[in-house]
Amino acid sequence: MSRRESPPPPSPPPQLLGVQRGEVECEDRPERAEPLSDTEKEIIQDTWGHVYKNCEDVGVSVLIRFFVNFPSAKQYFSQFQHLEDPEEMERSSQLRQHACRVMNAINSVVENLHDPEKVSSVLALVGKAHAIKHKVEPVYFKILSGVMLEVFSEDFPEFFTAEVQMVWTKLMGAVYWHVTGAYTEVGWLQVSSSAV
């Protein structure tokens, strides 16, 4: 099959739709992220403790599913974009390192939920680096958030009940809000996308 005839990438799950090609939902972007209650923060921190104990393995599972289901995301990773086989991905030291960076960024957010300025600062750095240096389309953050929640729910079903999943969805919405704010701040104008 030629490159032109290759099948389109799979559609994002329904909860991830709503972002059009290259858009940073500026028009629909609320003024601020919905704040988490103290109870919600506690739920996130409690459940994260179970996930983070296995941070590298869980992070690798997240990235493998992300790249298998959304192979266009690999275009941003020259060191492992050639990997097709999930077992080969699992053995990649570069993929493992990136998985740890992703999980450590989430850990910084979770550890600092009591300090909104710190959370905003961490996510602004992540957003700006991905916009300016890596030129990653912001929609991938929304997709990755959904993949993370799927993996967490499957790997830790005893902790990720429906209520907990709702709280984590709210957190991931706030993460996406902060990251897209950083993209907007640096004047992100990417117009094409192979993600959707």
Short mmCIF file of C-alpha atoms in Angstrom, two decimals:
data_model
loop_
_atom_site.label_atom_id
_atom_site.label_comp_id
_atom_site.label_asym_id
_atom_site.label_seq_id
_atom_site.Cartn_x
_atom_site.Cartn_y
_atom_site.Cartn_z
CA MET A 1 0.00 0.00 0.00
CA SER A 2 1.50 3.37 -0.93
CA ARG A 3 1.80 6.19 1.56
CA ARG A 4 -1.14 7.88 -0.11
CA GLU A 5 -3.37 4.83 0.17
CA SER A 6 -2.59 4.04 3.79
CA PRO A 7 -5.63 3.94 6.01
CA PRO A 8 -6.37 6.99 8.14
CA PRO A 9 -5.34 6.87 11.81
CA PRO A 10 -8.03 5.68 14.20
CA SER A 11 -10.50 8.30 15.36
CA PRO A 12 -9.99 9.65 18.85
CA PRO A 13 -12.39 8.36 21.50
CA PRO A 14 -15.61 10.42 21.73
CA GLN A 15 -14.48 12.25 24.86
CA LEU A 16 -11.48 13.58 22.92
CA LEU A 17 -13.38 15.05 20.00
CA GLY A 18 -14.06 18.74 19.67
CA VAL A 19 -10.61 19.93 18.70
CA GLN A 20 -10.29 20.66 15.02
CA ARG A 21 -7.06 20.46 13.09
CA GLY A 22 -4.36 22.57 14.66
CA GLU A 23 -6.77 24.54 16.80
CA VAL A 24 -6.16 25.53 20.36
CA GLU A 25 -9.77 25.84 21.44
CA CYS A 26 -9.41 29.60 22.00
CA GLU A 27 -13.01 30.53 21.28
CA ASP A 28 -14.46 27.79 23.47
CA ARG A 29 -11.74 28.02 26.09
CA PRO A 30 -13.23 29.01 29.45
CA GLU A 31 -11.66 31.90 31.33
CA ARG A 32 -10.16 29.47 33.81
CA ALA A 33 -9.99 25.79 34.56
CA GLU A 34 -12.69 24.45 36.83
CA PRO A 35 -11.10 24.39 40.29
CA LEU A 36 -10.80 21.15 42.22
CA SER A 37 -12.38 20.91 45.66
CA ASP A 38 -10.25 19.86 48.62
CA THR A 39 -11.95 16.45 48.53
CA GLU A 40 -11.15 16.06 44.83
CA LYS A 41 -7.52 16.99 45.43
CA GLU A 42 -7.32 14.36 48.15
CA ILE A 43 -8.88 11.73 45.85
CA ILE A 44 -6.33 12.53 43.14
CA GLN A 45 -3.39 12.43 45.53
CA ASP A 46 -4.53 9.16 47.11
CA THR A 47 -5.06 7.37 43.79
CA TRP A 48 -1.89 8.83 42.28
CA GLY A 49 0.13 7.26 45.08
CA HIS A 50 -0.83 3.80 43.76
CA VAL A 51 -0.05 4.71 40.15
CA TYR A 52 3.24 6.44 40.89
CA LYS A 53 4.64 3.43 42.77
CA ASN A 54 4.91 1.84 39.30
CA CYS A 55 5.55 5.07 37.43
CA GLU A 56 7.95 3.78 34.78
CA ASP A 57 5.89 0.70 33.85
CA VAL A 58 2.62 2.62 33.86
CA GLY A 59 4.18 5.45 31.84
CA VAL A 60 5.52 2.97 29.29
CA SER A 61 2.06 1.35 29.02
CA VAL A 62 0.53 4.78 28.45
CA LEU A 63 3.01 5.73 25.72
CA ILE A 64 2.77 2.37 23.97
CA ARG A 65 -1.02 2.62 23.80
CA PHE A 66 -0.75 6.25 22.71
CA PHE A 67 1.65 5.43 19.86
CA VAL A 68 -0.17 2.26 18.78
CA ASN A 69 -3.57 3.98 18.70
CA PHE A 70 -2.28 7.33 17.41
CA PRO A 71 0.83 6.51 15.37
CA SER A 72 0.95 10.04 13.96
CA ALA A 73 2.15 11.16 17.40
CA LYS A 74 5.45 9.35 16.81
CA GLN A 75 6.45 11.99 14.24
CA TYR A 76 7.65 14.17 17.12
CA PHE A 77 10.04 11.53 18.47
CA SER A 78 12.96 10.93 16.13
CA GLN A 79 14.61 8.56 18.60
CA PHE A 80 11.75 6.04 18.49
CA GLN A 81 9.42 7.03 15.65
CA HIS A 82 10.60 4.01 13.65
CA LEU A 83 9.34 1.54 16.29
CA GLU A 84 6.17 -0.29 15.28
CA ASP A 85 6.07 -3.34 17.53
CA PRO A 86 4.79 -2.72 21.10
CA GLU A 87 7.39 -5.13 22.51
CA GLU A 88 10.13 -3.21 20.73
CA MET A 89 8.69 0.04 22.12
CA GLU A 90 8.71 -1.46 25.61
CA ARG A 91 12.43 -2.23 25.32
CA SER A 92 13.34 1.24 24.05
CA SER A 93 15.37 3.14 26.65
CA GLN A 94 14.40 6.46 25.00
CA LEU A 95 10.71 5.65 25.24
CA ARG A 96 11.18 4.60 28.89
CA GLN A 97 12.96 7.89 29.63
CA HIS A 98 10.17 9.91 28.04
CA ALA A 99 7.57 7.86 29.94
CA CYS A 100 9.33 8.81 33.17
CA ARG A 101 9.37 12.50 32.18
CA VAL A 102 5.62 12.42 31.47
CA MET A 103 4.85 10.68 34.76
CA ASN A 104 7.14 13.03 36.69
CA ALA A 105 5.38 16.06 35.17
CA ILE A 106 2.02 14.66 36.31
CA ASN A 107 3.59 13.95 39.71
CA SER A 108 4.66 17.62 39.97
CA VAL A 109 1.09 18.67 39.26
CA VAL A 110 -0.41 16.22 41.77
CA GLU A 111 2.11 17.06 44.51
CA ASN A 112 1.36 20.77 44.10
CA LEU A 113 -2.43 20.74 43.82
CA HIS A 114 -2.52 22.95 46.93
CA ASP A 115 -0.40 25.56 45.07
CA PRO A 116 -2.20 26.69 41.89
CA GLU A 117 0.65 29.03 40.94
CA LYS A 118 3.15 26.16 40.98
CA VAL A 119 0.82 23.95 38.91
CA SER A 120 0.35 26.78 36.42
CA SER A 121 4.11 27.35 36.25
CA VAL A 122 4.93 23.64 35.69
CA LEU A 123 2.31 23.30 32.95
CA ALA A 124 3.32 26.58 31.29
CA LEU A 125 6.86 25.25 30.98
CA VAL A 126 5.60 21.96 29.53
CA GLY A 127 3.27 23.76 27.11
CA LYS A 128 5.84 26.27 25.91
CA ALA A 129 8.53 23.62 25.42
CA HIS A 130 6.16 21.47 23.39
CA ALA A 131 4.91 24.44 21.35
CA ILE A 132 8.22 26.17 20.65
CA LYS A 133 10.93 23.52 20.80
CA HIS A 134 9.09 20.34 19.84
CA LYS A 135 6.25 21.89 17.76
CA VAL A 136 3.75 19.31 19.04
CA GLU A 137 0.15 20.02 18.16
CA PRO A 138 -1.82 20.70 21.36
CA VAL A 139 -4.53 18.16 20.50
CA TYR A 140 -2.04 15.44 21.43
CA PHE A 141 -2.21 16.55 25.07
CA LYS A 142 -5.96 15.95 25.07
CA ILE A 143 -5.51 12.57 23.42
CA LEU A 144 -2.71 11.58 25.80
CA SER A 145 -4.86 12.57 28.80
CA GLY A 146 -7.59 10.22 27.62
CA VAL A 147 -5.09 7.40 27.09
CA MET A 148 -3.67 7.96 30.57
CA LEU A 149 -7.10 7.70 32.16
CA GLU A 150 -7.85 4.49 30.23
CA VAL A 151 -4.60 2.86 31.34
CA PHE A 152 -4.99 4.00 34.96
CA SER A 153 -8.55 2.66 35.07
CA GLU A 154 -7.57 -0.68 33.56
CA ASP A 155 -4.39 -1.16 35.60
CA PHE A 156 -5.89 0.04 38.90
CA PRO A 157 -9.63 -0.77 38.73
CA GLU A 158 -9.91 -1.03 42.51
CA PHE A 159 -8.87 2.62 42.89
CA PHE A 160 -10.23 4.17 39.68
CA THR A 161 -13.95 3.88 40.32
CA ALA A 162 -16.42 5.89 38.22
CA GLU A 163 -16.29 8.73 40.78
CA VAL A 164 -12.49 8.78 40.80
CA GLN A 165 -12.41 8.75 37.00
CA MET A 166 -14.66 11.82 36.95
CA VAL A 167 -12.29 13.65 39.31
CA TRP A 168 -9.28 12.68 37.20
CA THR A 169 -11.11 13.81 34.06
CA LYS A 170 -11.58 17.18 35.72
CA LEU A 171 -7.86 17.33 36.56
CA MET A 172 -6.87 16.40 33.01
CA GLY A 173 -9.20 19.12 31.73
CA ALA A 174 -7.33 21.61 33.93
CA VAL A 175 -3.98 20.28 32.66
CA TYR A 176 -5.14 20.74 29.07
CA TRP A 177 -6.45 24.23 29.86
CA HIS A 178 -3.07 25.32 31.27
CA VAL A 179 -1.08 23.73 28.44
CA THR A 180 -3.23 25.31 25.73
CA GLY A 181 -2.92 28.63 27.54
CA ALA A 182 0.84 28.37 27.11
CA TYR A 183 0.38 27.57 23.42
CA THR A 184 -1.83 30.63 23.01
CA GLU A 185 0.68 32.76 24.88
CA VAL A 186 3.45 31.89 22.42
CA GLY A 187 1.22 32.51 19.41
CA TRP A 188 0.70 28.93 18.29
CA LEU A 189 -0.64 29.00 14.73
CA GLN A 190 -0.16 25.43 13.44
CA VAL A 191 -2.84 24.67 10.86
CA SER A 192 -2.37 21.08 9.78
CA SER A 193 -2.82 17.95 11.80
CA SER A 194 -2.38 14.27 11.27
CA ALA A 195 -3.89 13.53 14.68
CA VAL A 196 -7.55 13.78 13.75
#
